[in-house]
Tab-separated table of C-alpha atoms in Angstrom:
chain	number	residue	atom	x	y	z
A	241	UNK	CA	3.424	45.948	26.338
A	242	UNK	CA	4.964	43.825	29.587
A	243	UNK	CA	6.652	40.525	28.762
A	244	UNK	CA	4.187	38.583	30.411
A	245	UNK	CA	1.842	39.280	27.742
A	246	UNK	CA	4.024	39.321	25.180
A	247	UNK	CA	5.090	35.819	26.446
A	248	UNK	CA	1.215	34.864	26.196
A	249	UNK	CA	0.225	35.612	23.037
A	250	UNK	CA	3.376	33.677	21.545
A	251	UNK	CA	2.391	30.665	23.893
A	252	UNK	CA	-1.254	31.372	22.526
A	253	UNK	CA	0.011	31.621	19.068
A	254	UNK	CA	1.081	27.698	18.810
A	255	UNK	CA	-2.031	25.346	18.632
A	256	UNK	CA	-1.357	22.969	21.687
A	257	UNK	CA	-4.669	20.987	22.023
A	258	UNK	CA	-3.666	17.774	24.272
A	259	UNK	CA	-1.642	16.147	24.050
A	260	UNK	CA	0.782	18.855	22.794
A	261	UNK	CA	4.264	18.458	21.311
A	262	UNK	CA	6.757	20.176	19.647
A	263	UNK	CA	6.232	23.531	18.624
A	264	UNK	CA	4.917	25.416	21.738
A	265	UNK	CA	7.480	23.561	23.570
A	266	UNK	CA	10.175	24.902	20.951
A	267	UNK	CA	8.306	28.719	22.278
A	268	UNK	CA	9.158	28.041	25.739
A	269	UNK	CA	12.471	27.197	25.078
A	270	UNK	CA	13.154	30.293	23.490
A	271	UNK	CA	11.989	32.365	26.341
A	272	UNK	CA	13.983	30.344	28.887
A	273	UNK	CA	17.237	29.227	27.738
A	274	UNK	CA	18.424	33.496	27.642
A	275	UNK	CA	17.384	33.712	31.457
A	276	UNK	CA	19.854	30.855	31.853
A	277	UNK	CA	17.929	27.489	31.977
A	278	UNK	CA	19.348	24.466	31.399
A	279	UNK	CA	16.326	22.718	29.031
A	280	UNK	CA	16.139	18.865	28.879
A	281	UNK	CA	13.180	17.899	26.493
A	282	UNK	CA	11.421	14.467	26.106
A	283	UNK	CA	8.776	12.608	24.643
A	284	UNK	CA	7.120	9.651	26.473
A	285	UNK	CA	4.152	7.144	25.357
A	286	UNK	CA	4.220	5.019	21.828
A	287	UNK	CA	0.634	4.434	21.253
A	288	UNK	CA	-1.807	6.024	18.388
A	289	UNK	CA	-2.341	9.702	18.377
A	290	UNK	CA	-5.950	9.226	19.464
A	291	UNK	CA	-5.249	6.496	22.117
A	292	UNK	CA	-3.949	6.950	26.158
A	293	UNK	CA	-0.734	5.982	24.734
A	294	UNK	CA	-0.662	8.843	22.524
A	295	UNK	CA	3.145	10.452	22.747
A	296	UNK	CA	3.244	13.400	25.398
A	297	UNK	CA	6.480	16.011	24.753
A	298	UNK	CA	7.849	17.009	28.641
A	299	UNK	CA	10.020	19.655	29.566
A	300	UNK	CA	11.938	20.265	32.850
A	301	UNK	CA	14.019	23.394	32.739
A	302	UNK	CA	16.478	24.576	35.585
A	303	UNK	CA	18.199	27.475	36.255
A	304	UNK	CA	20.973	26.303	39.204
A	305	UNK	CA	21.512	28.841	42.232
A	306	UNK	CA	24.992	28.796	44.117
A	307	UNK	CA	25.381	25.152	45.843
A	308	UNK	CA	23.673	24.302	49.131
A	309	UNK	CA	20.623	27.455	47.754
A	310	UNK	CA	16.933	26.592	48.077
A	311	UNK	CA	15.548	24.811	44.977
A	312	UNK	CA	11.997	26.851	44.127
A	313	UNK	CA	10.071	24.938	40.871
A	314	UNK	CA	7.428	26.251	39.071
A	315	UNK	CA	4.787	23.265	37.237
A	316	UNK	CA	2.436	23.365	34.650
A	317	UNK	CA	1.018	22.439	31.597
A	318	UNK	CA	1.535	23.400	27.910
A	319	UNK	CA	-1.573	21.500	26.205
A	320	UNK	CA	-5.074	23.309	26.531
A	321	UNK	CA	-8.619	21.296	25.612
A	322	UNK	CA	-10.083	21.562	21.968
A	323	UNK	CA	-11.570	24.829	21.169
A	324	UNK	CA	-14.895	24.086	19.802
A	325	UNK	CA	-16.723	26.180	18.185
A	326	UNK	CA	-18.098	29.680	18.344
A	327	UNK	CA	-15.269	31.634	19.046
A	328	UNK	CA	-15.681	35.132	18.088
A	329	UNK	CA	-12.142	34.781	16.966
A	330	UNK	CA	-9.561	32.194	15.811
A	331	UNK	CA	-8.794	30.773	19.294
A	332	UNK	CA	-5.304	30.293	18.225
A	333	UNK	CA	-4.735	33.761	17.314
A	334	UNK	CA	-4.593	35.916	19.995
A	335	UNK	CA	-6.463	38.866	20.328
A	336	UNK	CA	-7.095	42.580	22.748
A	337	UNK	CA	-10.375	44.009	23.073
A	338	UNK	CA	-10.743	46.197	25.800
A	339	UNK	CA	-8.689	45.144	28.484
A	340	UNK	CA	-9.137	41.245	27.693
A	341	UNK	CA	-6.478	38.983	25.703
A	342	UNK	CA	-8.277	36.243	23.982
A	343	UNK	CA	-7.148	33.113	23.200
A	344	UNK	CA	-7.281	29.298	24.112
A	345	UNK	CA	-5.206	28.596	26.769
A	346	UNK	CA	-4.972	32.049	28.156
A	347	UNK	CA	-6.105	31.572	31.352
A	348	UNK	CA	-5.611	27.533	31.809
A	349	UNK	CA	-2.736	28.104	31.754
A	350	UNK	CA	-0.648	29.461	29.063
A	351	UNK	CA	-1.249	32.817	30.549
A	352	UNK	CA	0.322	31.424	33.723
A	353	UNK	CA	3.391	30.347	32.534
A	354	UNK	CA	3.595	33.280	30.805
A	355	UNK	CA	3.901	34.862	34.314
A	356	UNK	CA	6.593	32.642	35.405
A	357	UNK	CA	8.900	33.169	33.056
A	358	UNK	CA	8.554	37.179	33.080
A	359	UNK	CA	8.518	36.646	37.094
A	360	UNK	CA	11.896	34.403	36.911
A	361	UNK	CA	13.555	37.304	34.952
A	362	UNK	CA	13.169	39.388	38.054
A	363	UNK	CA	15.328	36.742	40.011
A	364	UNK	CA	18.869	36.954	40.855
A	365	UNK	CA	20.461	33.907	39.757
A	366	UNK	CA	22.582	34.194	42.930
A	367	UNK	CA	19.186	34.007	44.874
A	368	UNK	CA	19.092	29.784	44.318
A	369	UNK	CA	17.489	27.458	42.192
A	370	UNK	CA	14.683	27.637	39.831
A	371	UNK	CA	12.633	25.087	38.169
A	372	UNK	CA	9.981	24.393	35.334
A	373	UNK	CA	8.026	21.187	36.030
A	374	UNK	CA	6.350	21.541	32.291
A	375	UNK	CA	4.284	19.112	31.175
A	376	UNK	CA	1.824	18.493	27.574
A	377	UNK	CA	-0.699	15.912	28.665
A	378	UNK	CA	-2.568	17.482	31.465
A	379	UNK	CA	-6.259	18.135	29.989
A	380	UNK	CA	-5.845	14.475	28.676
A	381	UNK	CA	-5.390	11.270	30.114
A	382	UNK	CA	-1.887	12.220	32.542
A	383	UNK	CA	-0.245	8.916	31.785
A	384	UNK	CA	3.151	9.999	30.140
A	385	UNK	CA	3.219	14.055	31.532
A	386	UNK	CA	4.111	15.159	35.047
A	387	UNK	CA	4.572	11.649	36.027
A	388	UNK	CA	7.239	11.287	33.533
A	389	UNK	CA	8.715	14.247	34.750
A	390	UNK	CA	8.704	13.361	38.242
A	391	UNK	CA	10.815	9.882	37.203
A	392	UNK	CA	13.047	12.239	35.614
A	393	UNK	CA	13.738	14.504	38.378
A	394	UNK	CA	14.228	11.619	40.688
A	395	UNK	CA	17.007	9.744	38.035
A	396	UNK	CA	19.030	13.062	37.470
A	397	UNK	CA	18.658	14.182	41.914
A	398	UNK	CA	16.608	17.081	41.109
A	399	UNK	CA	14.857	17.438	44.240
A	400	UNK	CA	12.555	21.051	44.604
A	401	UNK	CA	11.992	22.439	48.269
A	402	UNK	CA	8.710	23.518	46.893
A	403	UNK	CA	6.611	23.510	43.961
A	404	UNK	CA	3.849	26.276	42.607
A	405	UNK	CA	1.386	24.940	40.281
A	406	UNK	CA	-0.255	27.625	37.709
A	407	UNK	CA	-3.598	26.449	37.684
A	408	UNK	CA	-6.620	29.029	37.330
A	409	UNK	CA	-7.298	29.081	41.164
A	410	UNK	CA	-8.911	32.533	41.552
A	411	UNK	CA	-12.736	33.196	40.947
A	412	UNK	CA	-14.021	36.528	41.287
A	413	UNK	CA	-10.712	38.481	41.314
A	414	UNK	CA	-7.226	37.720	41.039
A	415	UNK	CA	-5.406	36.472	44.555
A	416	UNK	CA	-9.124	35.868	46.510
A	417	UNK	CA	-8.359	32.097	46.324
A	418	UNK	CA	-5.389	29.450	46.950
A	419	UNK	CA	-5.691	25.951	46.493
A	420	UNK	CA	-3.425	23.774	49.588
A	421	UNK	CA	-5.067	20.355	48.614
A	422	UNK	CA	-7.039	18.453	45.930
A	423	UNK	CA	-10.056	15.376	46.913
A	424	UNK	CA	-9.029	12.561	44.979
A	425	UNK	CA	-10.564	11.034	42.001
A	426	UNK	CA	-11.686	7.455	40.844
A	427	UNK	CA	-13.803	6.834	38.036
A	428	UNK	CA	-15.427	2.825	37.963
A	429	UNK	CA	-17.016	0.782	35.126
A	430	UNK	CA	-19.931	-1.120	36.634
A	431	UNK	CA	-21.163	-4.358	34.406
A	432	UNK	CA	-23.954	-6.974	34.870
A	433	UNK	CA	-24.009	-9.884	32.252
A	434	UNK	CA	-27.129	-11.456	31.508
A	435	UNK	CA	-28.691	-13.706	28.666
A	436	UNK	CA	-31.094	-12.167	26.247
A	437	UNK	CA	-34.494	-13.163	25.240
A	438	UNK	CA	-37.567	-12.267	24.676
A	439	UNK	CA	-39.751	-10.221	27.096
A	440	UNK	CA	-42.829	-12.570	26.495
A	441	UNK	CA	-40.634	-15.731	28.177
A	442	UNK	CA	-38.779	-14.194	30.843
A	443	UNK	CA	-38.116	-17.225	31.920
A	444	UNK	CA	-35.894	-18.278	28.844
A	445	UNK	CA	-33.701	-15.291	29.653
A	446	UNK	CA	-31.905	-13.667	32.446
A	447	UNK	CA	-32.490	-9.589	32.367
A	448	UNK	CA	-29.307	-7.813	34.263
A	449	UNK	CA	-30.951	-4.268	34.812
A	450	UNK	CA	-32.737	-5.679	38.169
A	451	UNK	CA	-29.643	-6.612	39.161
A	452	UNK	CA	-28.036	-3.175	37.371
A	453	UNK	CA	-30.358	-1.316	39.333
A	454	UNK	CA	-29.795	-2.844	42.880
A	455	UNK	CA	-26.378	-1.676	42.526
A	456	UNK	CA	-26.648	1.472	41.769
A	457	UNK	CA	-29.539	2.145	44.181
A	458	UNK	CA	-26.611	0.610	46.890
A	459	UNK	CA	-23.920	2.751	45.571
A	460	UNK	CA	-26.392	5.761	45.403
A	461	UNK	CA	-27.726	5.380	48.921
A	462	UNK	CA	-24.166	5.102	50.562
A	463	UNK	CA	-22.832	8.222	53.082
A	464	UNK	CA	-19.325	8.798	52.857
A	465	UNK	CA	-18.759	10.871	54.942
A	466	UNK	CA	-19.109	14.564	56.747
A	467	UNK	CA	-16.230	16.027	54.918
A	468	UNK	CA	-12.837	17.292	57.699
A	469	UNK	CA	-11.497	20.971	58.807
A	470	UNK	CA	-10.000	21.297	54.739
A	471	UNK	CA	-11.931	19.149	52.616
A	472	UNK	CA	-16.038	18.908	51.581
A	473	UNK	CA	-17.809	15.931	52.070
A	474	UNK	CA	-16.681	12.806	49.323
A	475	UNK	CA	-19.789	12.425	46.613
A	476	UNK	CA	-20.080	9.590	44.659
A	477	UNK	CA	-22.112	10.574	41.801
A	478	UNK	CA	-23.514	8.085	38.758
A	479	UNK	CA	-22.159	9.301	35.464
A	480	UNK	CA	-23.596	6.691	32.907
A	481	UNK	CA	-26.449	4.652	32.193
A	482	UNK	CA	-25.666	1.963	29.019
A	483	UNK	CA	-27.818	-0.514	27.734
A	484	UNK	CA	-27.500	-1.597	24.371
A	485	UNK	CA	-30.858	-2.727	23.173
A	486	UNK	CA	-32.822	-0.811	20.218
A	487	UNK	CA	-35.703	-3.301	20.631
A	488	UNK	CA	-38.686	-2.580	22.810
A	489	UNK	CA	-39.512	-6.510	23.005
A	490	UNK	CA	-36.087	-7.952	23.565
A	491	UNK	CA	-34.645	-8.332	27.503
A	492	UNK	CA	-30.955	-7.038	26.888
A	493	UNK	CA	-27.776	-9.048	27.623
A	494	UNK	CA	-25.554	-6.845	29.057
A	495	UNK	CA	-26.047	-3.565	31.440
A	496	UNK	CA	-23.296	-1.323	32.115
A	497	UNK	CA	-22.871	1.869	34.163
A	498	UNK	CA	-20.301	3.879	35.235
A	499	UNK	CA	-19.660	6.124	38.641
A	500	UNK	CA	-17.515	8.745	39.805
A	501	UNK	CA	-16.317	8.951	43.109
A	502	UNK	CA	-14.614	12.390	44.075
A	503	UNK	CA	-13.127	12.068	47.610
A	504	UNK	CA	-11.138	13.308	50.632
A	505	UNK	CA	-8.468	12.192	52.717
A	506	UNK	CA	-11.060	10.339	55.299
A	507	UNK	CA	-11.021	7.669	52.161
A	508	UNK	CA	-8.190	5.978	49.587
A	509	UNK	CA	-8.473	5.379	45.910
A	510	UNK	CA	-8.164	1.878	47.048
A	511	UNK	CA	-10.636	1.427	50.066
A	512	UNK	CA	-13.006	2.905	47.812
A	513	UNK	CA	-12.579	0.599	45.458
A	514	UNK	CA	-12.981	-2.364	47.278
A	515	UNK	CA	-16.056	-0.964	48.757
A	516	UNK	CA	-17.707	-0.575	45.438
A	517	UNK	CA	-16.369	-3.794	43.683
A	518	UNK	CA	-18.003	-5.814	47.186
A	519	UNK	CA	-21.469	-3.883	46.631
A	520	UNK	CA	-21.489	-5.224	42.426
A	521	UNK	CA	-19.874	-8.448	43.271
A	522	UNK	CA	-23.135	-8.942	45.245
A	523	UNK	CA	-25.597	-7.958	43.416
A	524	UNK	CA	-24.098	-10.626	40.105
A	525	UNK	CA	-21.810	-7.869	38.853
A	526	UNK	CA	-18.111	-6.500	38.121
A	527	UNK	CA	-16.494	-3.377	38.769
A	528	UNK	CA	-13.077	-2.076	36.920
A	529	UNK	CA	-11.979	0.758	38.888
A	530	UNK	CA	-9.227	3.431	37.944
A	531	UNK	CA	-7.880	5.505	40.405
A	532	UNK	CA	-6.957	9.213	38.943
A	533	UNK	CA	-5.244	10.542	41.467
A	534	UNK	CA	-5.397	10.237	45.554
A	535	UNK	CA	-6.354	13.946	48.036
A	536	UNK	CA	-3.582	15.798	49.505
A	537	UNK	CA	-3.373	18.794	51.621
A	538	UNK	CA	-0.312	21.113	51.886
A	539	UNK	CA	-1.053	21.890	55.550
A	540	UNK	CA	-1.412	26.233	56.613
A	541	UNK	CA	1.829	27.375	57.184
A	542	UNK	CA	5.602	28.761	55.781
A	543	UNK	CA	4.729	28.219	52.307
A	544	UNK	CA	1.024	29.265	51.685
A	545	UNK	CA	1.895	32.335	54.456
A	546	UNK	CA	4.519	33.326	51.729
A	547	UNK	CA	2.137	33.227	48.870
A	548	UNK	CA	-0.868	34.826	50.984
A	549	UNK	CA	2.287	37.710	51.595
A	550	UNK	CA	2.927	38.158	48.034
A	551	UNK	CA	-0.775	38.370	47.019
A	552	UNK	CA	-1.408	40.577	49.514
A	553	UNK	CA	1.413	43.102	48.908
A	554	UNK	CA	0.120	43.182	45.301
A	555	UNK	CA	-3.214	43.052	45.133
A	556	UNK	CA	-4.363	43.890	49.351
A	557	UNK	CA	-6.572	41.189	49.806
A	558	UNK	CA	-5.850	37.578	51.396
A	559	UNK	CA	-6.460	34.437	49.547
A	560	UNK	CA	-8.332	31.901	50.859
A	561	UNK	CA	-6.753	28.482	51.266
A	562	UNK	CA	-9.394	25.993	49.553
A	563	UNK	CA	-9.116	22.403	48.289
A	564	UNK	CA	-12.567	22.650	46.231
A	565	UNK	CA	-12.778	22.177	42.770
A	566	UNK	CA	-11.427	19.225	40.371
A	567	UNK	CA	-7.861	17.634	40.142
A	568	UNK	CA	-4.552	18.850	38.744
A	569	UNK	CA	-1.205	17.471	38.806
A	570	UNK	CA	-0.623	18.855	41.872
A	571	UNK	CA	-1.842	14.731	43.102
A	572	UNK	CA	1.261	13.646	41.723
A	573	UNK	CA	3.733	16.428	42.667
A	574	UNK	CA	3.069	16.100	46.022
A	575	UNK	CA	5.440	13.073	46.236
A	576	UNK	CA	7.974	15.212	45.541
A	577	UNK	CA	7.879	18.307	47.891
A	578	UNK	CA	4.757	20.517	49.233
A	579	UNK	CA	2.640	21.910	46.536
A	580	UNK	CA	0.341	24.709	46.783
A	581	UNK	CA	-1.895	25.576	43.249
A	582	UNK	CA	-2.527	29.611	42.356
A	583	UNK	CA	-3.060	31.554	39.681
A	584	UNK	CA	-5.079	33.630	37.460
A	585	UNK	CA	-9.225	33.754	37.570
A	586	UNK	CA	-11.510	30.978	36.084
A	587	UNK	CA	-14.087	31.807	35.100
A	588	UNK	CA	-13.393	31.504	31.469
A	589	UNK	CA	-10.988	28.218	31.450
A	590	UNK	CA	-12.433	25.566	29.206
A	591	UNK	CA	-14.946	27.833	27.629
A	592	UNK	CA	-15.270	29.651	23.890
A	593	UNK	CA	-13.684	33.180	24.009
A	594	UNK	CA	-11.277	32.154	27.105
A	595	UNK	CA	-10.047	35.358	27.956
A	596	UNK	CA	-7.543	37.214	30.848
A	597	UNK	CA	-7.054	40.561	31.893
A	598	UNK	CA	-4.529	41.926	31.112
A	599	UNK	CA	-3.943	43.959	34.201
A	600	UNK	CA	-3.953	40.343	36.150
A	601	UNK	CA	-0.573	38.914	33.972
A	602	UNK	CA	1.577	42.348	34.971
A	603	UNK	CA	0.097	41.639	38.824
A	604	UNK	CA	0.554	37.580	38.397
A	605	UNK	CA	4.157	37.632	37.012
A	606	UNK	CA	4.946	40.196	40.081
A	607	UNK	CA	3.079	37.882	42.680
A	608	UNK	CA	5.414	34.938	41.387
A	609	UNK	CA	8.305	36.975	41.154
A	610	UNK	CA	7.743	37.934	45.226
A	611	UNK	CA	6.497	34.440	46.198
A	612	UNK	CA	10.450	32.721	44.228
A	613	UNK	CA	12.472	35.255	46.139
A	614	UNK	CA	10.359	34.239	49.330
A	615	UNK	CA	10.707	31.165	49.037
A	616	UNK	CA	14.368	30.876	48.596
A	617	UNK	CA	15.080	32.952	51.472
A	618	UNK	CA	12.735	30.012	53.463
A	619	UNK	CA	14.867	28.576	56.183
């Protein structure tokens, strides 16, 4: 049995549903501090366990490399999404059948992590620094997790040359896909206020969906844009239709929508924004926009070559660079260095029986190991 799984089914083993805390954190730690990491653990957020404010457990771990050495971080994410139900096991009891390890988390992105820390064993210390960037509030709201971490690294000078991100990048087999950049994300709360009366005297009330439905025709008609060389085109899509009003004879008061605007870097969080809140504002209406994260792109070159290298060496096919799918923290750890996503396949992240091959964590943990002694080498 190779660490890496061994290191997964203990990860596995502690229930970390998001926001997590405390004991897969403790699990970690006991699988880094003998390779020589220096752990610094914190909680951030006050609020009620339920609420955005809910308190998110952090963890940055370094291992230091002579002085002057490259600085090489690995980032990701302790807390996994609820289970559900289903399962054709506990999901918090890990499990072989075949060649599959099931468990939640075992792909997104326990099983990752797991690979890190059986790659970073195969590291010389003497070879430079090495980083975990690990947050517990990833699959949640993001408020108080890699954000928190990146304050931290900037008030103690702990500044990575680059940064490798564990998501589940692959699709049909592991290495066939990299991820260099991210669209951004804004999600915004459309309202129209009206005064309610009956249908038979219109004129006695003021009905908002006319008004509802102007704006989202706008919004809905708009073209964004052709998409650039990296990124597909930005879609604005309409997520929620809300009208309170369980009588069939009563014009409501209030209509409320909500939209989702997933874009690239032709746009801003901000510019989009403003377009939208200019289209409700005249049509009668309001807009509260909140602005998940902004698109970045980790241009070709030195540092993706190094991981297309590694994943070639083990596996003997190239990944492609790609900046599909949703967001990860990668949007906010690209203010600190470049960041380039990649890991294991998929297709079963976020699903009942999430499962990973076992074969892939013995080929992931020697990808990373390759890509950390690359990348400190990197002139």
């Amino acid at each position: 049995m190779s660490d890496a799984r061994t290191f997964t089914e203990k990860l596995i083993e502690a229930p970390s549903v998001t926001p997590a805390t405390g004991l897969v954190f403790d699990v970690l730690e006991e699988m880094l501090a003998p390779l020589g990491f220096e752990i610094h653990r914190f909680t951030r957020g006050d609020g009620e366990a339920d609420s955005d404010e809910a308190p998110v457990e952090n963890m940055f771990a370094i291992r230091r490399g002579p002085d002057g050495s490259k600085h090489f971080a690995f980032a990701g994410h302790l807390d996994v999404v609820p289970p559900g139900e289903g399962w054709t096991t506990a999901p918090f009891a890990p499990e072989t059948r075949g060649e599959l390890l099931y468990g939640r988390g075992a792909v997104d992105m326990k099983g990752a992590i797991a690979c890190m820390v059986d790659a970073v064993a195969q590291v010389p210390q003497d070879a430079g620094t090495i980083s975990f960037i690990i947050t517990g509030d990833e699959e949640g709201p993001a408020l108080h997790g890699t954000r928190a971490l990146i304050d931290f690294m900037r008030e103690h000078g702990h500044q990575p040359d680059l940064c490798l991100v564990g998501e589940p990048t692959s699709v049909h087999r592991l290495g066939d896909m990299m991820k260099i950049g991210r669209r951004g994300s804004v999600n915004i709360w459309l309202e129209v206020d009206g005064t309610q009366g009956h249908v038979a005297y219109p004129h006695l009330a003021d009905n908002p969906l006319p008004r509802m439905v102007a704006i989202l025709s706008e919004l809905n008609g708009l073209h964004l844009d052709d998409g650039t060389e990296w990124f597909q085109p930005s879609n604005l899509e309409i997520t929620e239709i809300d009208v309170p009003n369980r009588a069939h004879n009563v014009i409501p008061a209030k209509a409320k929508a909500r939209i989702s605007i997933r874009f690239n870097d032709r746009h801003s969080g901000a510019s989009l924004s403003s377009q939208v809140v200019a289209i409700a504002e005249k049509h009668g209406g309001k807009a509260n926009p909140v602005i998940s994260g902004e698109p970045f792109l980790t241009p070709p070159g030195a540092f993706s070559q190094i991981i297309a290298d590694a994943v070639k060496a083990e596996t003997g096919i190239e990944p492609e660079p790609s900046t599909s799918g949703g967001t990860s923290d990668a949007r906010f750890l690209r203010a600190v260095c470049p960041v380039i996503e990649f890991g294991l396949c998929n297709a079963t992240m976020h699903k009942r029986d999430e499962a990973v091959a076992l074969d892939d964590l013995d080929t992931l943990s020697r990808i990373y190991a390759r890509i950390a002694k690359a990348a400190l080498k990197q002139d």
